[in-house]
Short mmCIF file of C-alpha atoms in Angstrom, two decimals:
data_model
loop_
_atom_site.label_atom_id
_atom_site.label_comp_id
_atom_site.label_asym_id
_atom_site.label_seq_id
_atom_site.Cartn_x
_atom_site.Cartn_y
_atom_site.Cartn_z
CA UNK A 1070 26.14 1.69 23.35
CA UNK A 1071 24.53 -1.07 21.26
CA UNK A 1072 23.88 -4.46 22.80
CA UNK A 1073 26.19 -7.24 21.64
CA UNK A 1074 24.39 -9.78 19.45
CA UNK A 1075 24.53 -13.50 20.36
CA UNK A 1076 27.39 -15.39 18.79
CA UNK A 1077 25.00 -17.71 16.95
CA UNK A 1078 23.48 -14.70 15.23
CA UNK A 1079 26.90 -13.28 14.43
CA UNK A 1080 27.83 -16.62 12.86
CA UNK A 1081 24.63 -16.76 10.85
CA UNK A 1082 25.16 -13.27 9.48
CA UNK A 1083 28.79 -13.94 8.64
CA UNK A 1084 27.93 -17.07 6.66
CA UNK A 1085 24.76 -15.88 4.96
CA UNK A 1086 26.45 -15.18 1.63
CA UNK A 1087 28.10 -18.61 1.50
CA UNK A 1088 24.88 -20.30 2.55
CA UNK A 1089 22.94 -18.55 -0.20
CA UNK A 1090 25.52 -19.49 -2.84
CA UNK A 1091 25.30 -23.14 -1.84
CA UNK A 1092 21.49 -23.13 -1.90
CA UNK A 1093 21.41 -21.38 -5.26
CA UNK A 1094 23.78 -23.82 -6.96
CA UNK A 1095 22.35 -25.33 -10.15
CA UNK A 1096 22.38 -28.87 -8.77
CA UNK A 1097 20.43 -28.04 -5.62
CA UNK A 1098 17.96 -25.87 -7.52
CA UNK A 1099 17.30 -28.76 -9.93
CA UNK A 1100 16.93 -31.26 -7.09
CA UNK A 1101 14.43 -29.07 -5.25
CA UNK A 1102 12.50 -28.41 -8.45
CA UNK A 1103 12.09 -32.14 -9.12
CA UNK A 1104 14.22 -31.99 -12.27
CA UNK A 1105 16.61 -34.79 -11.26
CA UNK A 1106 16.13 -38.53 -11.53
CA UNK A 1107 16.67 -40.98 -8.69
CA UNK A 1108 20.22 -41.47 -10.02
CA UNK A 1109 20.74 -37.72 -9.65
CA UNK A 1110 19.97 -37.89 -5.95
CA UNK A 1111 22.06 -41.04 -5.57
CA UNK A 1112 25.10 -39.13 -6.85
CA UNK A 1113 24.63 -36.65 -3.99
CA UNK A 1114 24.07 -39.37 -1.40
CA UNK A 1115 27.36 -40.97 -2.42
CA UNK A 1116 29.25 -37.73 -1.79
CA UNK A 1117 27.47 -37.31 1.54
CA UNK A 1118 28.80 -40.70 2.60
CA UNK A 1119 32.43 -39.60 2.33
CA UNK A 1120 31.78 -36.22 3.93
CA UNK A 1121 29.88 -37.62 6.89
CA UNK A 1122 32.31 -40.46 7.38
CA UNK A 1123 35.01 -37.83 7.94
CA UNK A 1124 32.80 -35.56 10.03
CA UNK A 1125 31.47 -38.28 12.32
CA UNK A 1126 34.90 -39.86 12.75
CA UNK A 1127 36.03 -36.44 13.94
CA UNK A 1128 33.01 -36.25 16.26
CA UNK A 1129 33.96 -39.54 17.89
CA UNK A 1130 37.42 -38.17 18.60
CA UNK A 1131 35.99 -34.90 19.98
CA UNK A 1132 33.41 -36.48 22.28
CA UNK A 1133 35.47 -35.84 25.44
CA UNK A 1134 36.60 -32.36 24.39
CA UNK A 1135 35.60 -29.81 27.03
CA UNK A 1136 34.34 -27.28 24.48
CA UNK A 1137 33.26 -29.36 21.48
CA UNK A 1138 32.03 -32.39 23.41
CA UNK A 1139 28.51 -31.03 24.09
CA UNK A 1140 28.03 -30.63 20.33
CA UNK A 1141 28.58 -34.36 19.75
CA UNK A 1142 24.97 -35.51 19.83
CA UNK A 1143 24.25 -39.12 18.90
CA UNK A 1144 20.87 -38.35 17.31
CA UNK A 1145 22.64 -36.14 14.78
CA UNK A 1146 24.65 -39.01 13.31
CA UNK A 1147 23.85 -39.56 9.64
CA UNK A 1148 26.02 -42.55 8.78
CA UNK A 1149 23.52 -45.29 9.76
CA UNK A 1150 20.86 -43.71 7.57
CA UNK A 1151 23.29 -43.16 4.72
CA UNK A 1152 24.35 -46.81 4.78
CA UNK A 1153 20.70 -47.89 4.56
CA UNK A 1154 20.05 -45.42 1.75
CA UNK A 1155 23.05 -46.52 -0.31
CA UNK A 1156 22.17 -50.19 0.09
CA UNK A 1157 18.73 -49.38 -1.32
CA UNK A 1158 19.91 -46.96 -4.03
CA UNK A 1159 23.12 -48.63 -5.24
CA UNK A 1160 22.81 -52.24 -4.06
CA UNK A 1161 24.45 -54.54 -1.52
CA UNK A 1162 27.87 -54.05 -3.14
CA UNK A 1163 27.64 -50.25 -2.95
CA UNK A 1164 30.95 -49.84 -1.12
CA UNK A 1165 32.82 -51.24 -4.12
CA UNK A 1166 31.00 -48.96 -6.55
CA UNK A 1167 31.25 -45.50 -5.01
CA UNK A 1168 34.04 -42.94 -5.32
CA UNK A 1169 34.44 -39.41 -3.95
CA UNK A 1170 34.40 -36.53 -6.39
CA UNK A 1171 37.57 -34.44 -6.39
CA UNK A 1172 35.78 -31.62 -4.56
CA UNK A 1173 34.55 -34.13 -1.99
CA UNK A 1174 38.07 -35.46 -1.45
CA UNK A 1175 39.23 -31.90 -0.78
CA UNK A 1176 36.35 -31.42 1.66
CA UNK A 1177 37.21 -34.65 3.49
CA UNK A 1178 40.87 -33.64 3.73
CA UNK A 1179 39.89 -30.31 5.24
CA UNK A 1180 37.65 -31.91 7.88
CA UNK A 1181 40.44 -34.31 8.81
CA UNK A 1182 42.97 -31.47 9.03
CA UNK A 1183 40.92 -29.42 11.51
CA UNK A 1184 39.23 -32.25 13.42
CA UNK A 1185 41.30 -31.76 16.56
CA UNK A 1186 40.40 -28.07 16.83
CA UNK A 1187 37.21 -27.45 18.78
CA UNK A 1188 36.00 -24.34 16.99
CA UNK A 1189 36.85 -25.50 13.49
CA UNK A 1190 35.27 -28.91 14.07
CA UNK A 1191 32.05 -27.27 15.28
CA UNK A 1192 32.11 -25.00 12.23
CA UNK A 1193 31.84 -28.00 9.92
CA UNK A 1194 29.24 -29.65 12.10
CA UNK A 1195 27.14 -26.46 12.20
CA UNK A 1196 27.35 -26.01 8.45
CA UNK A 1197 26.26 -29.53 7.59
CA UNK A 1198 23.76 -30.58 10.24
CA UNK A 1199 21.74 -27.40 10.62
CA UNK A 1200 21.43 -27.17 6.86
CA UNK A 1201 20.26 -30.77 6.60
CA UNK A 1202 17.76 -30.34 9.42
CA UNK A 1203 16.26 -27.26 7.78
CA UNK A 1204 16.49 -27.30 3.97
CA UNK A 1205 17.04 -31.03 3.88
CA UNK A 1206 13.46 -31.66 4.88
CA UNK A 1207 12.30 -30.07 1.65
CA UNK A 1208 14.53 -32.49 -0.24
CA UNK A 1209 13.25 -35.39 1.85
CA UNK A 1210 9.66 -34.60 0.98
CA UNK A 1211 10.51 -34.13 -2.68
CA UNK A 1212 12.29 -37.49 -2.89
CA UNK A 1213 9.43 -39.30 -1.19
CA UNK A 1214 6.78 -37.75 -3.41
CA UNK A 1215 8.64 -37.99 -6.71
CA UNK A 1216 10.69 -41.17 -6.44
CA UNK A 1217 9.31 -43.03 -3.43
CA UNK A 1218 12.70 -42.76 -1.77
CA UNK A 1219 12.67 -43.00 2.00
CA UNK A 1220 15.94 -41.01 2.36
CA UNK A 1221 16.78 -41.94 5.94
CA UNK A 1222 19.68 -39.51 5.71
CA UNK A 1223 17.21 -36.67 6.18
CA UNK A 1224 15.29 -38.36 9.01
CA UNK A 1225 15.96 -36.26 12.10
CA UNK A 1226 12.80 -37.30 13.94
CA UNK A 1227 14.83 -38.56 16.90
CA UNK A 1228 15.78 -34.97 17.67
CA UNK A 1229 12.19 -33.94 18.28
CA UNK A 1230 10.73 -30.74 16.80
CA UNK A 1231 13.34 -29.18 14.50
CA UNK A 1232 12.82 -25.57 15.65
CA UNK A 1233 13.30 -26.61 19.28
CA UNK A 1234 16.52 -28.45 18.49
CA UNK A 1235 17.89 -25.58 16.44
CA UNK A 1236 17.24 -23.23 19.35
CA UNK A 1237 19.09 -25.61 21.69
CA UNK A 1238 22.01 -25.85 19.28
CA UNK A 1239 22.25 -22.07 18.96
CA UNK A 1240 22.16 -21.82 22.75
CA UNK A 1241 25.16 -24.17 22.84
CA UNK A 1242 26.98 -21.91 20.40
CA UNK A 1243 26.19 -18.89 22.56
CA UNK A 1244 27.18 -20.48 25.88
CA UNK A 1245 30.31 -22.39 24.86
CA UNK A 1246 33.49 -20.90 26.39
CA UNK A 1247 34.98 -19.72 23.12
CA UNK A 1248 37.94 -17.41 23.27
CA UNK A 1249 37.84 -14.42 20.86
CA UNK A 1250 40.32 -16.28 18.63
CA UNK A 1251 38.15 -19.39 18.62
CA UNK A 1252 35.08 -17.38 17.66
CA UNK A 1253 37.00 -15.93 14.75
CA UNK A 1254 38.24 -19.39 13.77
CA UNK A 1255 34.72 -20.84 13.89
CA UNK A 1256 33.35 -18.10 11.66
CA UNK A 1257 36.17 -18.34 9.12
CA UNK A 1258 36.01 -22.15 9.04
CA UNK A 1259 32.23 -22.11 8.55
CA UNK A 1260 32.77 -19.84 5.57
CA UNK A 1261 35.30 -22.33 4.20
CA UNK A 1262 32.83 -25.17 4.81
CA UNK A 1263 30.15 -23.45 2.75
CA UNK A 1264 32.67 -22.95 -0.06
CA UNK A 1265 33.56 -26.64 0.06
CA UNK A 1266 29.91 -27.65 -0.07
CA UNK A 1267 29.33 -25.37 -3.05
CA UNK A 1268 32.33 -26.89 -4.84
CA UNK A 1269 30.81 -30.36 -4.41
CA UNK A 1270 27.49 -29.17 -5.84
CA UNK A 1271 29.26 -27.50 -8.76
CA UNK A 1272 31.16 -30.67 -9.60
CA UNK A 1273 27.95 -32.69 -9.47
CA UNK A 1274 26.35 -30.14 -11.79
CA UNK A 1275 28.97 -30.90 -14.45
CA UNK A 1276 27.22 -34.24 -15.08
CA UNK A 1277 23.73 -33.02 -14.29
CA UNK A 1278 22.55 -33.50 -17.88
CA UNK A 1279 22.73 -37.26 -17.25
CA UNK A 1280 20.18 -36.99 -14.44
CA UNK A 1281 17.56 -34.63 -15.86
CA UNK A 1282 14.08 -36.09 -16.03
CA UNK A 1283 12.06 -35.76 -19.21
#
């Protein structure tokens, strides 16, 4: 009889295809390659604002939840950094200038709809934060080197060494008292979350020609 794999590994395997599609989207490939201007990154930061406003509002509501509460970690919060970034990138009146893309609005609606459900909330948190901690550091370095952008959004230094934190987070996934139904919900919702992220990238790519550097 084969040994059961940890839930965190099961989740990773189940979402690998969606993760790869998101990472291989034209917009992200161009950003990582240094083909986008500062305005190109700003367009992404704007969409992040709406997504993380929804996600972190949900986190505040879930803080006392017996299952999801341990996943609400203050050092993960991205909104303070995003506000600083948008003030620098857009200007002091940035709130009056930004709008969510249609794909972003759909993403926000989905997060709001599932925010009271422990497993589905954690699915969105897992999808966003672990991706930003890992691949986001490549973007952070690219932005600093190419555009001199500080990108506080990607500053996770308060968490300590990233590999250590990721191991702790996966241990939380493995030890949380999920029911079989909740495990299934978390996996299916994480797959939805990757699809929603990809849709945002695809919509951004529609205007990507405006942001290509010479």
